CSV table of C-alpha atoms and ligand atoms in Angstrom, one decimal:
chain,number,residue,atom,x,y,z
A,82,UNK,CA,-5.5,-22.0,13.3
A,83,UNK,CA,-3.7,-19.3,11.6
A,84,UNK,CA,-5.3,-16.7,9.4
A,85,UNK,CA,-3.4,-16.6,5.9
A,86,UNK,CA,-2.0,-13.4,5.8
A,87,UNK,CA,-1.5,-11.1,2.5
A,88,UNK,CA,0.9,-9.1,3.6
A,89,UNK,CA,4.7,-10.5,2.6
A,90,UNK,CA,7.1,-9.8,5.1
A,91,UNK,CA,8.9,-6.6,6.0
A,92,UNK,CA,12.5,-6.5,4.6
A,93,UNK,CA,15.0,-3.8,5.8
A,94,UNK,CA,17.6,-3.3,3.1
A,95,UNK,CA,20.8,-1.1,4.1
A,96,UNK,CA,22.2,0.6,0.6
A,97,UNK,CA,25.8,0.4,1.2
A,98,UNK,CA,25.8,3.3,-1.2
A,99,UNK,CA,26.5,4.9,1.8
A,100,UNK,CA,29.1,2.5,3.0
A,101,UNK,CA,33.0,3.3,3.6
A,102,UNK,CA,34.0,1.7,0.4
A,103,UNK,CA,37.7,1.0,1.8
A,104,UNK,CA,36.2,-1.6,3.8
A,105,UNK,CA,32.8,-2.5,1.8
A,106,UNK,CA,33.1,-6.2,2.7
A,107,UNK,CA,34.0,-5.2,6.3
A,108,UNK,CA,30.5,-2.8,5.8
A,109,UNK,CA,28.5,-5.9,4.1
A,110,UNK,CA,29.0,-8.2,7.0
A,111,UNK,CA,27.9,-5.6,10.3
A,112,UNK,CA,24.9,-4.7,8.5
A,113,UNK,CA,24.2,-8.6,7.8
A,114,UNK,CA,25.1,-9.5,11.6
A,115,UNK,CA,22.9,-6.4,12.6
A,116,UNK,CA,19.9,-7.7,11.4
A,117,UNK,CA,19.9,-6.5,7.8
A,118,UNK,CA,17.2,-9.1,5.5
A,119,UNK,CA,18.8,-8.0,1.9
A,120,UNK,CA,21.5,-6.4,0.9
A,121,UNK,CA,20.4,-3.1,-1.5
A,122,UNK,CA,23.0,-2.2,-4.1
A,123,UNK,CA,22.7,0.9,-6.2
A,124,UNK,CA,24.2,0.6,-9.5
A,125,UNK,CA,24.9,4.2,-11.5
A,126,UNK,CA,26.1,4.8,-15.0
A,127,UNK,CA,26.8,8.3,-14.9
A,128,UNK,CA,23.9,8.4,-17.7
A,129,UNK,CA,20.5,7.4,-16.4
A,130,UNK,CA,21.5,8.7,-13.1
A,131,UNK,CA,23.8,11.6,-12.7
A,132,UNK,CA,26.4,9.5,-10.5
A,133,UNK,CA,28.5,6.7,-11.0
A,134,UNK,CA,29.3,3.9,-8.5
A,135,UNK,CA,30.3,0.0,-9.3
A,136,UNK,CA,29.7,-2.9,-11.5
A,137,UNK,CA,29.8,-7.0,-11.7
A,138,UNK,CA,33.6,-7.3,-10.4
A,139,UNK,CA,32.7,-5.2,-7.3
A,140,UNK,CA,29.6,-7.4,-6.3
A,141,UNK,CA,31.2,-10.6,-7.0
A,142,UNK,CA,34.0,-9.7,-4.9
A,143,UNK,CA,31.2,-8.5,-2.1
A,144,UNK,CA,29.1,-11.7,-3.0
A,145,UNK,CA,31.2,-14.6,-0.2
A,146,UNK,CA,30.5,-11.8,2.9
A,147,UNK,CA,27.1,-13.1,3.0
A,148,UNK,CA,24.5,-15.4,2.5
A,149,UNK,CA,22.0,-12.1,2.5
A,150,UNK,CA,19.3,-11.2,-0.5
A,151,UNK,CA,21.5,-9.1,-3.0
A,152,UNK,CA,19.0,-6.3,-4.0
A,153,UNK,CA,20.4,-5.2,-7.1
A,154,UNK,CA,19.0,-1.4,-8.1
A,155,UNK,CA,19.8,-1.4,-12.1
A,156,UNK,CA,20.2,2.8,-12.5
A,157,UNK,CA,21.8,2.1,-15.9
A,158,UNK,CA,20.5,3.0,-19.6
A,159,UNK,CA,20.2,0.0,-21.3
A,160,UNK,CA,20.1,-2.3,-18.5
A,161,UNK,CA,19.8,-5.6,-20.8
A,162,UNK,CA,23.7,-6.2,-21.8
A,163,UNK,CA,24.5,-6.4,-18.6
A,164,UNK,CA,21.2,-8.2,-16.4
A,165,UNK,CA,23.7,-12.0,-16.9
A,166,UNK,CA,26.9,-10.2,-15.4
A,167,UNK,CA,25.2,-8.8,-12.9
A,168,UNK,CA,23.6,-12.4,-12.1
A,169,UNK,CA,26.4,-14.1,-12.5
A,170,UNK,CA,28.2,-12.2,-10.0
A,171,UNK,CA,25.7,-13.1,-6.8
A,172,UNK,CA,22.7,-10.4,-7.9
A,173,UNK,CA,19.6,-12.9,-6.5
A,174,UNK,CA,16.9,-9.3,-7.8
A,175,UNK,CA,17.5,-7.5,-10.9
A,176,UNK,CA,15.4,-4.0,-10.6
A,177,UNK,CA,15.3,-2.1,-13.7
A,178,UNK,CA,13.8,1.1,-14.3
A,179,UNK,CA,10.8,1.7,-16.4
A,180,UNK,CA,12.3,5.4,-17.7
A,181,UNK,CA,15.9,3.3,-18.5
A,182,UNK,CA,14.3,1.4,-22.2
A,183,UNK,CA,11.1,1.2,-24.3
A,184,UNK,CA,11.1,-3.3,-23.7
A,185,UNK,CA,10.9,-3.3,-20.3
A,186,UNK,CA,8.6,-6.4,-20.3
A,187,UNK,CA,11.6,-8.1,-21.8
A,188,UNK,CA,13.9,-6.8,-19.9
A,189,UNK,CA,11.8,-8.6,-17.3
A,190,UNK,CA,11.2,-11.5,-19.0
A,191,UNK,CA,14.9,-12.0,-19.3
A,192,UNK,CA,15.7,-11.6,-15.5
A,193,UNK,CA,13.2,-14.2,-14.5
A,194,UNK,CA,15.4,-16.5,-17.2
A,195,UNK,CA,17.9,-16.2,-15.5
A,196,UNK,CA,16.4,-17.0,-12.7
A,197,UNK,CA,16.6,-14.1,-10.5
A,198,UNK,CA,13.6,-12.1,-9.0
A,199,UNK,CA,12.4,-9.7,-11.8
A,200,UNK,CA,11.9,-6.1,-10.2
A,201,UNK,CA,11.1,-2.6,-11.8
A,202,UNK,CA,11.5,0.9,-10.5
A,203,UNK,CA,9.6,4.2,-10.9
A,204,UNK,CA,11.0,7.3,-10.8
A,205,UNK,CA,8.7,9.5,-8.6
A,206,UNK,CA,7.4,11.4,-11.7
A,207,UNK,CA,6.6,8.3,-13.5
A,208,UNK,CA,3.1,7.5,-13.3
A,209,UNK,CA,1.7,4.3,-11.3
A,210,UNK,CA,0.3,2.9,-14.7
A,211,UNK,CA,3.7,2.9,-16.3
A,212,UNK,CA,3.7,-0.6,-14.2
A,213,UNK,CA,0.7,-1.6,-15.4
A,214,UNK,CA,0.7,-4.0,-17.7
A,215,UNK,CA,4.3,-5.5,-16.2
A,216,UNK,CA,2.5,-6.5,-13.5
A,217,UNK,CA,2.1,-10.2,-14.1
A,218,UNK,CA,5.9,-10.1,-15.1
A,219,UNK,CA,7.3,-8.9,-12.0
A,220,UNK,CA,8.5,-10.4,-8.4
A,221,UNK,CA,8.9,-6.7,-6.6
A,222,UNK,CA,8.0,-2.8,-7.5
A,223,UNK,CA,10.2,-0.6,-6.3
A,224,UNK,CA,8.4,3.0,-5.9
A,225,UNK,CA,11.5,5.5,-5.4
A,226,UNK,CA,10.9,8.4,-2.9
A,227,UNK,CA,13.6,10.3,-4.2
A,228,UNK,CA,15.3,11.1,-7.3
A,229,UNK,CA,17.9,8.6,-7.9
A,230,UNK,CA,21.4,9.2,-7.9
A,231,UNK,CA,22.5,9.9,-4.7
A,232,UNK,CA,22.1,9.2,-1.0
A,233,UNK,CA,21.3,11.3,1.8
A,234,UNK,CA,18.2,13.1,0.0
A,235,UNK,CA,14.9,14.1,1.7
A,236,UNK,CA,11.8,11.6,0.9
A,237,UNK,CA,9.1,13.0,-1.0
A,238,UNK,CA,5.5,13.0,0.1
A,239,UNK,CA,3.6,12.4,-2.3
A,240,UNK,CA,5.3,9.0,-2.8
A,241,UNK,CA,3.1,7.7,0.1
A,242,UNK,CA,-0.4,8.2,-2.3
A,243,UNK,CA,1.9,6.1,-4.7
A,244,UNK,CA,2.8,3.0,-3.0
A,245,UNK,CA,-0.9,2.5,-2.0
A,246,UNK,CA,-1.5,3.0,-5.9
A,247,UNK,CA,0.6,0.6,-6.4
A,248,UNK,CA,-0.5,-1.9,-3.5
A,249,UNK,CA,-4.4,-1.7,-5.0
A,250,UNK,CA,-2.6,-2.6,-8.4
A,251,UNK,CA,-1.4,-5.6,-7.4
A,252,UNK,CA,-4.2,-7.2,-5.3
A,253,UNK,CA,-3.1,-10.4,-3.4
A,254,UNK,CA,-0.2,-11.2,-6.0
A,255,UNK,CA,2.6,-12.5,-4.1
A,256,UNK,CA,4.7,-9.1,-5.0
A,257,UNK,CA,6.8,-7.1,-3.0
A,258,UNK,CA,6.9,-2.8,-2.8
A,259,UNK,CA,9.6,-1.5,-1.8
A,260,UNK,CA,10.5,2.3,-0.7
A,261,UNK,CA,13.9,3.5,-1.7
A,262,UNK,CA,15.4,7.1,-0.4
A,263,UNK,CA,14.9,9.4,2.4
A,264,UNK,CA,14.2,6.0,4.7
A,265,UNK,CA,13.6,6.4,8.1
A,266,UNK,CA,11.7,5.7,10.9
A,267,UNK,CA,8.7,7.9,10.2
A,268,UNK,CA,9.1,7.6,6.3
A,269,UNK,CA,9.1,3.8,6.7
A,270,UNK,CA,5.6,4.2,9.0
A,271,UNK,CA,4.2,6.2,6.2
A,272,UNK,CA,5.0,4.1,3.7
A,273,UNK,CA,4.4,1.0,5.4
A,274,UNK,CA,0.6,1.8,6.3
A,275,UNK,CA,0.0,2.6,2.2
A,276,UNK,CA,1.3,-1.0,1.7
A,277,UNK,CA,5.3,-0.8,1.6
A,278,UNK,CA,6.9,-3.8,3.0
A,279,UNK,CA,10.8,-3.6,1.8
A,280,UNK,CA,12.5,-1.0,2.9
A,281,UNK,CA,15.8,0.8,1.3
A,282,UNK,CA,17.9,2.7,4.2
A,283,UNK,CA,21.4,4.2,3.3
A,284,UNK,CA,22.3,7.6,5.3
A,285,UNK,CA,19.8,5.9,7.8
A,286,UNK,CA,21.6,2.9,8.7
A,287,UNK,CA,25.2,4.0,7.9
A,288,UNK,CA,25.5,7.7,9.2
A,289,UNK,CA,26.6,6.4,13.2
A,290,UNK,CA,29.1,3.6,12.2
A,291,UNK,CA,29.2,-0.1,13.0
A,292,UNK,CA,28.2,0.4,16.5
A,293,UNK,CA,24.7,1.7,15.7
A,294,UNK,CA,23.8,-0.5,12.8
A,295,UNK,CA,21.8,-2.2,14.7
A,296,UNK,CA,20.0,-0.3,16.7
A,297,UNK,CA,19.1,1.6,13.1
A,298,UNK,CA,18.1,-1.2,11.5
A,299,UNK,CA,15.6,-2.2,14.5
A,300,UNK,CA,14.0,1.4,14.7
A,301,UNK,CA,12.8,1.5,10.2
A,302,UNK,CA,11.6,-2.4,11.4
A,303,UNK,CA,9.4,-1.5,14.5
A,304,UNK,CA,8.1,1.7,12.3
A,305,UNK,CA,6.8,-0.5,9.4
A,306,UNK,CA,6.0,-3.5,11.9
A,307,UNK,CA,3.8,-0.8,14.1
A,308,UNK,CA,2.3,1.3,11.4
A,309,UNK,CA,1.1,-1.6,9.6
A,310,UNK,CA,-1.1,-3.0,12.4
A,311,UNK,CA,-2.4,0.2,12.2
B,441,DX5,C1,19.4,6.6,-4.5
B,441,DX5,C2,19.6,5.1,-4.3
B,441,DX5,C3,19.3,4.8,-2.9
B,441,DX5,C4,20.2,5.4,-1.8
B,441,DX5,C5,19.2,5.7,-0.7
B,441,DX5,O1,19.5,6.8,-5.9
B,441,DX5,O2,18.8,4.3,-5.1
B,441,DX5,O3,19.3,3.3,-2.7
B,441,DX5,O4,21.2,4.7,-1.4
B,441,DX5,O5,19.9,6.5,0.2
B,441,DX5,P1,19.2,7.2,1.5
B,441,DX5,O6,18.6,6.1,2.3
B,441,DX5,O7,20.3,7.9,2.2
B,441,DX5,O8,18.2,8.2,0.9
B,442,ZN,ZN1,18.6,2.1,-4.6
């Protein structure tokens, strides 16, 4: 007989931030055939985040490569005017940030409407606790390990004590932590043993080309997979 396990399962989400964006459909559909679970896609506004990438038209037109998890990262101040174009064009999570509004719960609460996964994201100086009480409203956490805006940056340690913070918070609810920045092989293993089990990889997956996807993709898995049995 099988013990019930509380652990959800590990998901390896490529950012195609760090895509060629002549050919992001192209990009979408090796990182899908090499294995990618979701899909991670880092909206910017040039005003929560100092960067600015795409919007609704861009995903919709990405949304028929694949029949992958669309991981939506909301890096946009206010995030609520546009949560239904963003579902409507093939988002299946909506991940807002906590620093991006003062109604986060319903910024939540209106995700899960239209129902989508409801996620939220903490920058890494925003306390655990900011998460707190939006516990009970949310499908997946999303601790970053760097500071948003761009890909290619170096993951910060201390983020490690954080995601096991945020694993004690949320006991045996069915919710998913994921890691977002500086994704590797040994930063997934960290992460992973402090209770991580999705995992954001741009300059990780992307930096070879196609050819290496794969074999990119495999390594961040068999970190997580080995660290967490310890
Ligand atoms: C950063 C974005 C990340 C980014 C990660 O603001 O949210 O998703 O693409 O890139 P890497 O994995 O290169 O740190
Ligand atoms: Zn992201």
């Amino acid at each position: 007989m099988s013990r019930p396990t509380l652990s959800r399962p590990i998901a390896i989400a490529p950012s195609i931030l760090s895509a060629d964006f002549s050919r992001l459909a192209e990009e979408v559909r090796a990182v899908d055939a090499a294995g990618a679970d979701w899909i991670h896609l880092d909206i910017m506004d040039g005003h929560f985040v100092p960067n600015i990438t795409f919007g609704p038209p861009v995903v919709k037109a990405i949304r028929p490569t694949t029949a992958k998890r669309f991981d939506v990262h909301l890096m946009i101040e206010p995030a609520d005017p546009y949560l239904e174009a963003f579902a409507e064009a093939g988002a299946d999570s909506l991940i807002v940030h906590a620093e991006a509004g003062p109604h986060i719960d319903r910024s939540l609460q209106a995700i899960r409407h239209l129902g989508k996964k409801a996620g939220v994201a903490i920058n890494p100086g925003t306390p655990v606790e900011a998460v707190e009480f939006l516990i009970d409203r949310a499908d997946l956490i999303l601790v970053m390990t760097v500071n948003p805006g761009f890909g290619g940056q170096a993951f910060i340690p201390a983020m490690v004590e954080k995601v096991a913070r945020v694993k004690a918070l949320i006991g045996d609810r069915p919710i998913d932590i994921e890691v977002d920045g500086g994704i590797v092989p040994e930063t997934a293993a960290a992460v992973a043993a402090a209770g991580a089990n999705a995992f954001v990889a741009g300059s990780a997956v992307f930096k070879d080309g196609p050819a290496a996807y794969a074999r990119h993709i495999e390594a961040i898995r068999a970190a997580a997979e080995s660290a967490r049995r310890g």
